[in-house]
Coordinates of C-alpha atoms in Angstrom, one line a residue:
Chain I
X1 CA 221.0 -223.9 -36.1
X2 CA 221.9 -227.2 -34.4
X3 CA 219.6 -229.8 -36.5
X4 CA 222.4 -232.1 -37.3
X5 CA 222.1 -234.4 -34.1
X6 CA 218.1 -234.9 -35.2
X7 CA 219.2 -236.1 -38.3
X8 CA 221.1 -237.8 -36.8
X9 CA 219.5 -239.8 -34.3
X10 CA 216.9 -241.0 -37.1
X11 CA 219.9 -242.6 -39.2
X12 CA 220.5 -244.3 -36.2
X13 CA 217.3 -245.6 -36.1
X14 CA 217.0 -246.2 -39.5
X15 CA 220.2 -248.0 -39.8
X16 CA 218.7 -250.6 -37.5
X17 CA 215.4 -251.1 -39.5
X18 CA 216.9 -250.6 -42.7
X19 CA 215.9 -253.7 -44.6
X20 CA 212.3 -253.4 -44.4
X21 CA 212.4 -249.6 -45.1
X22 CA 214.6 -249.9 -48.1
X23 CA 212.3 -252.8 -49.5
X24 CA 208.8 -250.5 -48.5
X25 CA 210.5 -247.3 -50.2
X26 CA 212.5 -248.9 -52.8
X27 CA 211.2 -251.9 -54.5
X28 CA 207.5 -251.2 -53.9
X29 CA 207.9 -248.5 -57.1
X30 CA 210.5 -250.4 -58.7
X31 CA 207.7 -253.4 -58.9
X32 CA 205.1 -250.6 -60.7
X33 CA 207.4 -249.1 -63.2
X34 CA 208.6 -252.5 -64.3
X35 CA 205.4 -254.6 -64.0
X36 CA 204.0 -251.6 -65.8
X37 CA 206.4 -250.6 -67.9
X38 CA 206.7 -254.3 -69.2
X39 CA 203.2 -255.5 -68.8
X40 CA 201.0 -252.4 -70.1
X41 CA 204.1 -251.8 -72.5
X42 CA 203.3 -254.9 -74.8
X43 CA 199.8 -253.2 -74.9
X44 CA 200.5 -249.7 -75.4
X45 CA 203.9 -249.7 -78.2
X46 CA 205.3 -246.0 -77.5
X47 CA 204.3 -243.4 -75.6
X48 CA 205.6 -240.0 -76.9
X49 CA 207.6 -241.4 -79.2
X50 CA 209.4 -244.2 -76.3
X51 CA 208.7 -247.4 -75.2
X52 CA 206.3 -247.0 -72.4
X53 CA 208.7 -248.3 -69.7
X54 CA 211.2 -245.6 -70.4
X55 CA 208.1 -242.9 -70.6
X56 CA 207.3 -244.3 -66.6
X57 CA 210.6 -244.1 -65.6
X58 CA 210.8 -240.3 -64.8
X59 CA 207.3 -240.5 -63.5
X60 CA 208.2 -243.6 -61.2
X61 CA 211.2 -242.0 -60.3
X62 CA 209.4 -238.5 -58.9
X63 CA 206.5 -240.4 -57.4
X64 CA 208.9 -242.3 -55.1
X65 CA 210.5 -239.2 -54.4
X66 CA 206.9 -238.2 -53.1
X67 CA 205.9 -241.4 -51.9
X68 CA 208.8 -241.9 -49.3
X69 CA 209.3 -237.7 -48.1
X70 CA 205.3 -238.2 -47.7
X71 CA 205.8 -241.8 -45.5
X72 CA 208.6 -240.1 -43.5
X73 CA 206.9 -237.0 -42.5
X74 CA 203.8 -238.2 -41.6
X75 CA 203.9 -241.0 -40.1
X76 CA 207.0 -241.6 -38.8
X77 CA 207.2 -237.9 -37.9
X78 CA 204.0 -237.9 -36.2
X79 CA 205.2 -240.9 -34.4
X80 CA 208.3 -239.2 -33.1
X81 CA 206.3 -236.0 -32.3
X82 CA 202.4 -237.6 -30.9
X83 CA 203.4 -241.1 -30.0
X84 CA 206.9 -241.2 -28.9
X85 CA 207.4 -237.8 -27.5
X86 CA 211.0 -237.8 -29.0
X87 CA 210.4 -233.6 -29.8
X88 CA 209.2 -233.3 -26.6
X89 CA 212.6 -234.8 -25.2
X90 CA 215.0 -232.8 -27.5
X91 CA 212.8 -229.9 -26.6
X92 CA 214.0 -230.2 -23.2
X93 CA 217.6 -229.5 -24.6
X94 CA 219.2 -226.6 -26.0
X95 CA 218.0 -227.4 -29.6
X96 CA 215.1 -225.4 -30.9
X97 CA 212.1 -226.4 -32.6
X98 CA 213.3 -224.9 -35.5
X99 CA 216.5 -227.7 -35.2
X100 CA 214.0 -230.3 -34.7
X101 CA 211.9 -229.5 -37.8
X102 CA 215.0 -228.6 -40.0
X103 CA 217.0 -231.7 -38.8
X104 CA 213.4 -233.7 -40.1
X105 CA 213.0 -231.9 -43.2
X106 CA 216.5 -232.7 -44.6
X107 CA 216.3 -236.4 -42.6
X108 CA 212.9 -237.1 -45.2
X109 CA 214.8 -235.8 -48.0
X110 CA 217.7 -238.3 -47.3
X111 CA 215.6 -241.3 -47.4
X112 CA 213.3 -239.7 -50.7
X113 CA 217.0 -238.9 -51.8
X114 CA 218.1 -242.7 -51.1
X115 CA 214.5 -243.4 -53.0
X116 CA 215.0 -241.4 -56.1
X117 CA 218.5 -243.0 -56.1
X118 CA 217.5 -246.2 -56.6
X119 CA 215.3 -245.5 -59.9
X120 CA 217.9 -243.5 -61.1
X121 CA 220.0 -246.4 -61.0
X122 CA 217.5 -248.9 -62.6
X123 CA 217.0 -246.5 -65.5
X124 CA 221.1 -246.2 -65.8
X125 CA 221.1 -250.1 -65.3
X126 CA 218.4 -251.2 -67.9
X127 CA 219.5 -248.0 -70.1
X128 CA 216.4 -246.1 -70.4
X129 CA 218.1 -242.9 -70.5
X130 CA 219.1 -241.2 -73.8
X131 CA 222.2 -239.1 -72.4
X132 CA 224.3 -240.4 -69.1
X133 CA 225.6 -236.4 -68.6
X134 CA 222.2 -235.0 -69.3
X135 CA 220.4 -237.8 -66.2
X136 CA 223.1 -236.3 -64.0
X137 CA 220.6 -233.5 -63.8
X138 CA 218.2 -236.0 -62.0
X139 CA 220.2 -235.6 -59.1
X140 CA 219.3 -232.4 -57.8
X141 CA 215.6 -232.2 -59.3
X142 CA 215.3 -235.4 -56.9
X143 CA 216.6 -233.5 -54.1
X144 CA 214.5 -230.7 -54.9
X145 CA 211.6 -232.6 -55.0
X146 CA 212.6 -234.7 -51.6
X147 CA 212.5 -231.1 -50.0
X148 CA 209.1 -230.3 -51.5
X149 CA 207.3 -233.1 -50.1
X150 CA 209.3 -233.4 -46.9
X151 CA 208.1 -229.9 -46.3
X152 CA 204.5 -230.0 -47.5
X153 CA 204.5 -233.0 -45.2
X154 CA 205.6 -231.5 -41.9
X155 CA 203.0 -229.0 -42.5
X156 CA 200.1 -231.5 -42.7
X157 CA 201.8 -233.3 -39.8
X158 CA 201.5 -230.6 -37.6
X159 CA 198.0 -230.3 -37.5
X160 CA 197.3 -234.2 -37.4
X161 CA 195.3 -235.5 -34.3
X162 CA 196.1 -239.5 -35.5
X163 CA 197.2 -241.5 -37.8
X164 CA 193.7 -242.1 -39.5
X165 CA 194.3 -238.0 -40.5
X166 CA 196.4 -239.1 -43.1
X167 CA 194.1 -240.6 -45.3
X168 CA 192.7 -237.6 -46.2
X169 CA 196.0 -236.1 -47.0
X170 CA 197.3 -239.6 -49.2
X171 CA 193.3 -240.2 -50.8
X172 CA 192.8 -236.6 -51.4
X173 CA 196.0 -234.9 -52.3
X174 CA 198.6 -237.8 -53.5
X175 CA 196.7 -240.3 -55.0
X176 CA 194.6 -238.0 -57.7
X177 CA 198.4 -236.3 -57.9
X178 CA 199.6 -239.4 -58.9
X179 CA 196.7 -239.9 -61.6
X180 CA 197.2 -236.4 -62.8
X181 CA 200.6 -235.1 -62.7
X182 CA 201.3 -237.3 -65.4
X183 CA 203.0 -240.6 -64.1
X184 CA 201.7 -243.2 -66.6
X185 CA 200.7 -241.3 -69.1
X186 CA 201.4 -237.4 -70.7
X187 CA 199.4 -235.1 -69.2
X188 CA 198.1 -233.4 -72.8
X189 CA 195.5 -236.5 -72.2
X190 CA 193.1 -234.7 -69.4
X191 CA 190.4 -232.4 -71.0
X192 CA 191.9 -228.5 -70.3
X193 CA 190.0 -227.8 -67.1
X194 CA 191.9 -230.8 -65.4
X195 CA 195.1 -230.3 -67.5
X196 CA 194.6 -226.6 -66.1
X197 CA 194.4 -228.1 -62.6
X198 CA 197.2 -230.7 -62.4
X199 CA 199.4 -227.7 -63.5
X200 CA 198.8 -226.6 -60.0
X201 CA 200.4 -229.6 -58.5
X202 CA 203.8 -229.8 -57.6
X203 CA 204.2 -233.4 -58.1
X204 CA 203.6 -232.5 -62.3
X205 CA 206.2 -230.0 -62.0
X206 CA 209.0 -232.5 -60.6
X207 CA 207.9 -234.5 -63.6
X208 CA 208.6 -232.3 -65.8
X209 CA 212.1 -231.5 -65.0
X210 CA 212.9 -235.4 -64.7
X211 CA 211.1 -236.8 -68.0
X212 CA 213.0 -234.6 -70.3
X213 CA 216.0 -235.0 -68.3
X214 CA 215.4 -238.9 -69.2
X215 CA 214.6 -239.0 -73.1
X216 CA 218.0 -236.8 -73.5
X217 CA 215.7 -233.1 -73.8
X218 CA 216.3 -230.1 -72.2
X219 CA 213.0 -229.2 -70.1
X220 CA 211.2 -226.2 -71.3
X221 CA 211.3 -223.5 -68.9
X222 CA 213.2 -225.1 -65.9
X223 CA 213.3 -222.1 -63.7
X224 CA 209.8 -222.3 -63.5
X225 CA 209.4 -226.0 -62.2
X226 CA 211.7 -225.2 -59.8
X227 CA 210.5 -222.2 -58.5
X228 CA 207.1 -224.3 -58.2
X229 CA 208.8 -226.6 -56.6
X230 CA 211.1 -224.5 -53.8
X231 CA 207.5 -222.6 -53.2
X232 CA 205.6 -225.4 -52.2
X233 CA 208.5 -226.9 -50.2
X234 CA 209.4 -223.5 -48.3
X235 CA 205.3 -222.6 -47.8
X236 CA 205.3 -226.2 -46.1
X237 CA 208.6 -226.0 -43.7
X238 CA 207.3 -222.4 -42.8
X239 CA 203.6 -223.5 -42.3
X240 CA 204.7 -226.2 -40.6
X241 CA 207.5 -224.5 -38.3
X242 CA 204.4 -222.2 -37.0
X243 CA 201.8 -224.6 -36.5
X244 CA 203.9 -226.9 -34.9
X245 CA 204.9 -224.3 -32.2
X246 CA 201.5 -223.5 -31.7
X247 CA 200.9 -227.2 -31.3
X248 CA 203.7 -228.2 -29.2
X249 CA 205.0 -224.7 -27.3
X250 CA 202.2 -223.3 -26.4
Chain H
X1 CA 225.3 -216.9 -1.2
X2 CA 226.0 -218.4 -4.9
X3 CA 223.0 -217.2 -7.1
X4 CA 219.9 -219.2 -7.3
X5 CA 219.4 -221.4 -10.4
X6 CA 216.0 -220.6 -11.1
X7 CA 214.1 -217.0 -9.8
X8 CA 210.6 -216.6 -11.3
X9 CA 208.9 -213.0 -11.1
X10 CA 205.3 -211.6 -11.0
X11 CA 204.8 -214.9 -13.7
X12 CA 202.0 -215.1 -15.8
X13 CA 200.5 -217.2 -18.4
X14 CA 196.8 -217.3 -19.5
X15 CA 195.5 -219.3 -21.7
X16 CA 191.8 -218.4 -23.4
X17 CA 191.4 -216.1 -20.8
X18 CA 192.1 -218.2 -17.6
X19 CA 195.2 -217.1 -15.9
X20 CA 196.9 -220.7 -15.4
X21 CA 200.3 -219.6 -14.2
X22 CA 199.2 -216.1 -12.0
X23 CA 201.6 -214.0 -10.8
X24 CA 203.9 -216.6 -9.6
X25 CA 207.0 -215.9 -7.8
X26 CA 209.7 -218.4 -7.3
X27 CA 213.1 -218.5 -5.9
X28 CA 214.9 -221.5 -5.4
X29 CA 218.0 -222.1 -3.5
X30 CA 221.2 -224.0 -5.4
X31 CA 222.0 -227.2 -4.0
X32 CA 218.8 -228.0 -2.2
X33 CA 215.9 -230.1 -3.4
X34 CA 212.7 -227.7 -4.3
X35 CA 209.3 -229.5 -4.0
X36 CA 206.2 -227.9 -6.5
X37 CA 203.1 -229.2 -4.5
X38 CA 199.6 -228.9 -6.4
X39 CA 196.2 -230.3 -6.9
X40 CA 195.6 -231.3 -10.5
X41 CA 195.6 -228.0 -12.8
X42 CA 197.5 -226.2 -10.2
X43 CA 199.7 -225.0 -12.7
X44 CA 202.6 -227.0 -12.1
X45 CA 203.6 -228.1 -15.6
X46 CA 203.4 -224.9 -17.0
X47 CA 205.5 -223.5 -14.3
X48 CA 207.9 -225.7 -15.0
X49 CA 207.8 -225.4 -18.7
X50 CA 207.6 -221.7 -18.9
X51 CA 210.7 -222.0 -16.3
X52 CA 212.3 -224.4 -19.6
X53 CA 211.6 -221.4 -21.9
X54 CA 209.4 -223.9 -23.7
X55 CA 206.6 -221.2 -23.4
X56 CA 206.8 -217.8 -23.4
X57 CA 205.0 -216.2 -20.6
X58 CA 202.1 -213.2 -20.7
X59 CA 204.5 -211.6 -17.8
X60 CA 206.8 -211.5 -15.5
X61 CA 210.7 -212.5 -15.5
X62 CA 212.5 -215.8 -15.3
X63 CA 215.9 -216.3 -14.4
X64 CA 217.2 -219.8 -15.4
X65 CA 220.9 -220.4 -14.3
X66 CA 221.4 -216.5 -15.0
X67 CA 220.1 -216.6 -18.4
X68 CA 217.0 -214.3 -18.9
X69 CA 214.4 -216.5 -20.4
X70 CA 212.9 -217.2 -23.1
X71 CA 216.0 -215.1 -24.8
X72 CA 218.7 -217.0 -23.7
X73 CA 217.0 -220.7 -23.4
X74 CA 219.6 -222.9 -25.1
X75 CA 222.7 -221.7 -23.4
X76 CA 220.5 -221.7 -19.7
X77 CA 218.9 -225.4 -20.8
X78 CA 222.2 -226.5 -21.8
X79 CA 222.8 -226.3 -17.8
X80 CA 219.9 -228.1 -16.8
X81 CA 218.6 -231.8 -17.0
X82 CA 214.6 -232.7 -17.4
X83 CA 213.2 -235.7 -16.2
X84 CA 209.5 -235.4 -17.7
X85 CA 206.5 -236.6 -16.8
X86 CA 205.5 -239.2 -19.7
X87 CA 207.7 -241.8 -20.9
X88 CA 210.1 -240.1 -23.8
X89 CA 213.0 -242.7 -24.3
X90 CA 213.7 -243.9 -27.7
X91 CA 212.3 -247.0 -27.9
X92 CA 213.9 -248.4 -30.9
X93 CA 217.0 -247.7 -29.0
X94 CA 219.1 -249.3 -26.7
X95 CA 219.8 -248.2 -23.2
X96 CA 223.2 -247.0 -24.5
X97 CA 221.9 -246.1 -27.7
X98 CA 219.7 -243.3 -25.6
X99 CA 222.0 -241.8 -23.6
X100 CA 224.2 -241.5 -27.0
X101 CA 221.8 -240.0 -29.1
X102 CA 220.5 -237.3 -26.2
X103 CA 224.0 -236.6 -25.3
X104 CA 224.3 -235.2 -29.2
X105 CA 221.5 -232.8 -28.5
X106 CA 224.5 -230.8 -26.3
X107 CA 226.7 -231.2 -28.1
X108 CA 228.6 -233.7 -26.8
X109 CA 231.1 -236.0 -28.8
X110 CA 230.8 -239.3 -29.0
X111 CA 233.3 -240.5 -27.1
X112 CA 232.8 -237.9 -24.1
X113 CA 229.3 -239.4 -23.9
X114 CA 230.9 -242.8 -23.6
X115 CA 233.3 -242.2 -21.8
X116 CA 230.2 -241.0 -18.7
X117 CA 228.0 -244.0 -19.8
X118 CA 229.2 -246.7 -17.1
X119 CA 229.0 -243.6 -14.3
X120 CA 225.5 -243.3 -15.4
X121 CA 224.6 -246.6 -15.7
X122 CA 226.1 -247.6 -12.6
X123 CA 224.3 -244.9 -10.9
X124 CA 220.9 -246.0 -12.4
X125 CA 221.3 -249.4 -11.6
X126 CA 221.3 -250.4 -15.3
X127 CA 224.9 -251.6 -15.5
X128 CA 224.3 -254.9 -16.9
X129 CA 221.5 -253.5 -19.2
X130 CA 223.6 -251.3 -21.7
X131 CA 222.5 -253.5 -24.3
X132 CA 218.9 -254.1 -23.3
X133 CA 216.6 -252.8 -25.7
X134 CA 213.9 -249.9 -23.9
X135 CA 210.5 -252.2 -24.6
X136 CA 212.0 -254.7 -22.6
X137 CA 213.1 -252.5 -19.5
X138 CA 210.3 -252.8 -16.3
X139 CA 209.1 -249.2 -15.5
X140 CA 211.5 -248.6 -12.4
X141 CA 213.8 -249.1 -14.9
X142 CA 212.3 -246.8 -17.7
X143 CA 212.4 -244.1 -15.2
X144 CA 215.6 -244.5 -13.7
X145 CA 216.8 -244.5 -17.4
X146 CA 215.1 -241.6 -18.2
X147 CA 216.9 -239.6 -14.6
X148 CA 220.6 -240.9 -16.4
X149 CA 219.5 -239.2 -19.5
X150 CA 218.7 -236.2 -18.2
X151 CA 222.3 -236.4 -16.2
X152 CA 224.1 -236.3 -19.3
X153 CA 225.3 -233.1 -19.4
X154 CA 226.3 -233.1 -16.1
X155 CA 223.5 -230.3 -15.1
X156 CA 223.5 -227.7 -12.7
X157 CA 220.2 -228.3 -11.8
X158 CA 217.7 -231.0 -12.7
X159 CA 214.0 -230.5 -13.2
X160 CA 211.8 -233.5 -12.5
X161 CA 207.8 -233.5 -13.4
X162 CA 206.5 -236.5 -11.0
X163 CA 209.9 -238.6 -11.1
X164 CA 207.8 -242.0 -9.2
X165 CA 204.1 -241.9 -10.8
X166 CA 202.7 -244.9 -11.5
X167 CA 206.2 -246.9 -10.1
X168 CA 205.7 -249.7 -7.2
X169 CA 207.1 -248.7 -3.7
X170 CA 210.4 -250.9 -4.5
X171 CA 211.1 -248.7 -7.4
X172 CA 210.3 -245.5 -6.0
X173 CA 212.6 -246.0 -2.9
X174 CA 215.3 -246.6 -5.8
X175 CA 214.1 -243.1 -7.2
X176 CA 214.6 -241.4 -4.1
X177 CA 217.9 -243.0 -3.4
X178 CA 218.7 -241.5 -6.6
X179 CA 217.5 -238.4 -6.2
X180 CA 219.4 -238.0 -2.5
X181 CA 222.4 -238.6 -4.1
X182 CA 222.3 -236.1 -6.4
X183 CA 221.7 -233.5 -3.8
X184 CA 224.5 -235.0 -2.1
X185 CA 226.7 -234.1 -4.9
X186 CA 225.9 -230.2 -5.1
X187 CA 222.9 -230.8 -7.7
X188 CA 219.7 -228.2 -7.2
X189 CA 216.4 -230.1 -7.8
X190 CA 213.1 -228.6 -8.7
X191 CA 210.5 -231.6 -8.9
X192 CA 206.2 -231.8 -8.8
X193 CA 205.0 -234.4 -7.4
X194 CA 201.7 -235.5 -5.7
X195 CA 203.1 -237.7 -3.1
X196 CA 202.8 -235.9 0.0
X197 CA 205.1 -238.8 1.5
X198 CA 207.9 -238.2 -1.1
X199 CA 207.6 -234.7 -0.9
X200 CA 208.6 -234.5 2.8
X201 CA 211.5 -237.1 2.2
X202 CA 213.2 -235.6 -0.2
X203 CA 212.0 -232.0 -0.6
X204 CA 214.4 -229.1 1.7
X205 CA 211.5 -226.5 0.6
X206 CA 208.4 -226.9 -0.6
X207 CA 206.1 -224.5 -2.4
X208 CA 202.5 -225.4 -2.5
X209 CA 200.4 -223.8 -5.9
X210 CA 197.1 -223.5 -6.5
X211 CA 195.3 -221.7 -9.3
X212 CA 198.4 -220.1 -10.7
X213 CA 199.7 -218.9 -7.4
X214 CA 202.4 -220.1 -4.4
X215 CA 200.0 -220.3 -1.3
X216 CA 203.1 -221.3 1.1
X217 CA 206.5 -222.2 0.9
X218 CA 208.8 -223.6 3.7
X219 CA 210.4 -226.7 4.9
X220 CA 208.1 -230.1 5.2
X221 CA 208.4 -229.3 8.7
X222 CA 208.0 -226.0 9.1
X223 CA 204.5 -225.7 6.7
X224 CA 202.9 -228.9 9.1
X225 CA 204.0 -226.7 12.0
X226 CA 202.7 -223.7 11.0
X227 CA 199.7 -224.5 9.6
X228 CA 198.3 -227.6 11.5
X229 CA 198.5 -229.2 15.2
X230 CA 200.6 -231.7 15.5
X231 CA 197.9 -235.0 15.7
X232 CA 195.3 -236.2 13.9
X233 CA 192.5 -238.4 14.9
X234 CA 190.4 -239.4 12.1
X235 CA 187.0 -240.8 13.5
X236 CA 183.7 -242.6 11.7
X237 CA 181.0 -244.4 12.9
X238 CA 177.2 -244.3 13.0
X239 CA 177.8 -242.3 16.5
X240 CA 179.7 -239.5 14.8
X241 CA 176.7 -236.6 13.8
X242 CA 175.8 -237.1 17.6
X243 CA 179.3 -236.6 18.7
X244 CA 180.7 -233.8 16.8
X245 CA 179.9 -231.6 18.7
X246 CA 181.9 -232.9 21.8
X247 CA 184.4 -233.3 19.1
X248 CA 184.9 -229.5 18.4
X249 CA 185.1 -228.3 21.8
X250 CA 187.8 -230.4 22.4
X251 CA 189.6 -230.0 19.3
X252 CA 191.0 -227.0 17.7
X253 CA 189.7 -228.0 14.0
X254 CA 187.4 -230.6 12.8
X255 CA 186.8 -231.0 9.4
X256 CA 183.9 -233.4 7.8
X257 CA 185.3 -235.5 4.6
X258 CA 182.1 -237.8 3.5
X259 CA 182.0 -240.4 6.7
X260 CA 184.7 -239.2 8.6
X261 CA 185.6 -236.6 10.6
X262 CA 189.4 -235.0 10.8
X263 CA 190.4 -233.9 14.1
X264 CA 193.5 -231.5 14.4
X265 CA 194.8 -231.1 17.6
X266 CA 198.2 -230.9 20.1
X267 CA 196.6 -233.2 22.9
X268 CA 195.2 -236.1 21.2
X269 CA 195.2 -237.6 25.5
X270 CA 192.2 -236.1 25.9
X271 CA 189.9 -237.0 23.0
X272 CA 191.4 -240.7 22.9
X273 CA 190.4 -240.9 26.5
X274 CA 186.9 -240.4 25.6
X275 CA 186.5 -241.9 22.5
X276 CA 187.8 -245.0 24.0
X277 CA 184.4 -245.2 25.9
X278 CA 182.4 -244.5 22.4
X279 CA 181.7 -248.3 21.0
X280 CA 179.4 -246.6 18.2
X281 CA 182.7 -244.9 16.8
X282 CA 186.2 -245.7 15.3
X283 CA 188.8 -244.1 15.3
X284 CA 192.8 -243.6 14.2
X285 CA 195.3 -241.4 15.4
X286 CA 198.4 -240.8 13.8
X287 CA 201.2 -237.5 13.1
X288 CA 200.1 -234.9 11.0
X289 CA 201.3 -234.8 8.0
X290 CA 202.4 -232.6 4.7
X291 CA 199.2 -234.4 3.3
X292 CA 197.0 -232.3 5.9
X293 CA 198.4 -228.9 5.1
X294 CA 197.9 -229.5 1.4
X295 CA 194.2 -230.6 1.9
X296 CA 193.7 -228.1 4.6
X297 CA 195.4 -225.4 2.0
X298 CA 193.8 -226.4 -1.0
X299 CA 191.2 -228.4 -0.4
X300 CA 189.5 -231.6 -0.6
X301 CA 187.5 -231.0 -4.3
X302 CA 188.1 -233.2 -6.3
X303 CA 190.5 -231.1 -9.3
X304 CA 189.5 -233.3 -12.5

């Protein structure tokens, strides 16, 4: 496994375009949670007990997890692999596929990481967490959930013919995620068939590892979300490994 | 003799049935330039990528700097350099910036891969363009780029899928010159190409494939000589269905392309003689060339 110098190369390239990609990834959830948070707050008083801006900030904080592993491994992946013929070129090397995808799995997780960062440290800033040692625990569900998404990403990369191909994957699969998994508002709300479903969704299970993790709780039965979590994320690298040697070294 | 860099056996890949690589046997000889000659769909590109270990083949055995393949691809790929056929560079890169980034991909440090930048550079012509970014570079350029990246490693043996398509004459004589010196220095090169013109320049050996197979190998000079006379007089005219006749007693093979008929023949005197006296018909005579064994071999249908 040689996958570092992939990971590498997309720092590089990253370190050159960093300012607009940290204000796409960063502030564009940042701007939600607190026009939200503030806004709809007045409106709404508490929200399980909290003001509703500290009730969106683990939500906020998993959705840009989401948002920027989904951004990275479509379409800047599918740019490197379709468009710019970067895999094709490493190919050509003595790195593997397998190097290629691995080094762009853990390359989306850096930038969800860097993501998932920056919430954390507006909720330590603005003090919307209830225990600093317990929101140390953040850390690695964000990782976890950067891997998730990262992988499930590759996988619907690989079998992309264009860019338009990810609407379907962002309109059909993130955005009712986003309105189900329980982002703005507890997920008790949805009648039980729909309550049923979102538990389904992995994006409901990084939420709720991280809201707990906020309010200074415990979350009830962690080994489960993150079993959820590594499934979906391991089922997406593998499905994606395959596909994308059918697609590419065939 | 030093072993061959590349030795493909009995190689076959099909793909929904259709045999595109079939039975292909391949043997080429360290230090010389190796020319892959095919119509469109010939099979060239998957030659050369099952030859990469990129694809694993249906049979047969390949041989890639003594490493069996697919097994052993990294170590033999870490040997060879790959100029392919569409643009790959890294366009939010810089020249430099390239070369760095693919040098990692072998493992090289950073400051080995600086320290063969300037060589590279100097030998692509792109000395004062370290710091250029790739969208601004012309497409000689690109290219020329792309032949320093896959020099790198400093490989054994450098495989190039049509190194001058779509360049302008000026930039494809600085290919060649390129390439030649790389033979110069010891380097083995295996390139496709459909330039008959660059084959015969630069190509010691030349394999011709068509539908999967190698029809004829040999020099440039050897395949015209064996498989065509020496002259060619190329004739059209409204007198031409009258005169064909006359045309194919006195030439050894006459072939009919649309308007124009191809005359093969060692004494072109003879039929320029009379076909002086012919105002109703035109004519040209000119060397045969390794364009006339490759239509004569595979034919003149169109392959899209």
């Amino acid at each position: 496994m040689n996958f570092f110098p992939v990971w590498q190369r997309n720092f590089m390239v990253w370190r050159k375009l960093a300012l607009p990609s940290i204000l796409g990834n960063l502030a564009d959830p940042l701007l939600y949670m607190l026009g939200l948070g503030y806004g709809l707050g007045q409106f709404l008083g508490d929200v399980n007990g909290v003001p509703y801006l500290t009730f969106l900030a683990a939500g906020t904080l998993a959705y840009s997890v989401m948002n920027s592993a989904s951004f990275e491994t479509l379409y800047s992946a599918f740019s490197r692999m379709h468009v710019q013929k970067t895999w094709d070129a490493i190919l050509n090397t003595p790195l593997s596929l397998a190097d290629v995808l691995l080094g762009e799995w853990l390359w989306a997780t850096s930038k969800s990481l860097l993501s998932g960062l920056a919430i954390l440290a507006v909720i330590w800033v603005l003090g919307l967490h209830a225990d600093f040692a317990l929101s140390l625990w953040l850390l690695p569900i964000i990782l976890l959930t950067g891997l998730c998404f990262s992988g499930l990403g590759l996988a619907v990369n690989s079998v992309a013919p264009n860019y338009d191909f990810f609407m379907y994957y962002f309109t059909l699969v993130i955005t009712p995620m986003v309105l189900l998994s329980g982002v703005f508002y507890p997920p008790d709300a949805l009648p039980d068939w729909l309550a049923g479903f979102a538990a389904l969704l992995p994006l409901t299970h990084a939420i709720e590892l991280a809201r707990p993790l906020v309010l200074g709780q415990v979350p009830a039965q962690p080994l489960l979300h993150v079993l959820v979590l590594a499934a979906y994320g391991g089922a997406g690298f593998w499905l994606a490994l395959h596909l994308t040697r059918r697609r590419l070294l065939c | 003799m030093p072993a061959s860099p590349l030795t493909l056996k009995g190689l076959t890949k099909r793909y929904g049935g259709t045999a595109v690589v079939d039975g292909l046997d391949l043997e080429i000889a360290p230090g010389r330039c190796h020319g892959l000659l095919g119509p469109n769909g010939a099979g060239k590109t998957t030659t050369l990528r099952l030859a990469l270990g990129l694809v694993t083949p249906d049979a047969g055995e390949i041989q890639l700097l003594g490493h069996p393949l697919p097994a052993k691809a990294a170590p033999a790929r870490a040997r060879v350099g790959v100029v392919p056929q569409a643009d790959s560079l890294d366009p939010d890169f810089t020249v430099q910036e390239n070369l760095l980034a693919y040098g990692r991909y072998f493992g090289l440090s950073q400051s080995e891969i600086q320290a063969r930048i300037p060589d590279l550079l100097d030998f692509a012509g792109l000395s004062g363009k370290a710091d250029a970014r790739v969208p601004s570079l012309s497409g000689g350029m690109k290219r020329r780029l792309t032949l320093a990246r896959a020099l790198i490693n400093d490989p054994d043996l450098i495989i190039l899928d049509e190194p001058t398509t779509g360049l302008d004459p000026q930039a494809r004589h600085r290919v060649w010159q390129g390439l030649r010196q790389l033979t110069a220095r010891g380097k083995t090169l295996l390139l496709t190409t459909h330039f008959m013109e660059e084959a015969e320049r630069l190509c010691d050996r030349i394999s011709i494939i068509d539908r999967g197979r190698i029809i004829t190998e040999g020099s440039p000079r050897a395949l015209i000589r064996d498989h065509i006379d020496a002259h060619v007089i190329e004739i059209h005219g409204e007198e031409l269905a009258a005169w064909r006749p006359r045309a194919e007693r006195l030439c050894r093979r006459c072939e009919q392309a649309g308007e124009t008929l191809f005359c093969y023949t060692a004494e072109p005197e003879t039929v320029i003689a009379e076909l002086d006296h012919q105002p109703g018909l035109r004519y040209l005579h000119r060397p045969a060339s390794l364009e006339d064994v490759f239509l004569k071999l595979t034919g003149r249908d169109l392959r899209d």
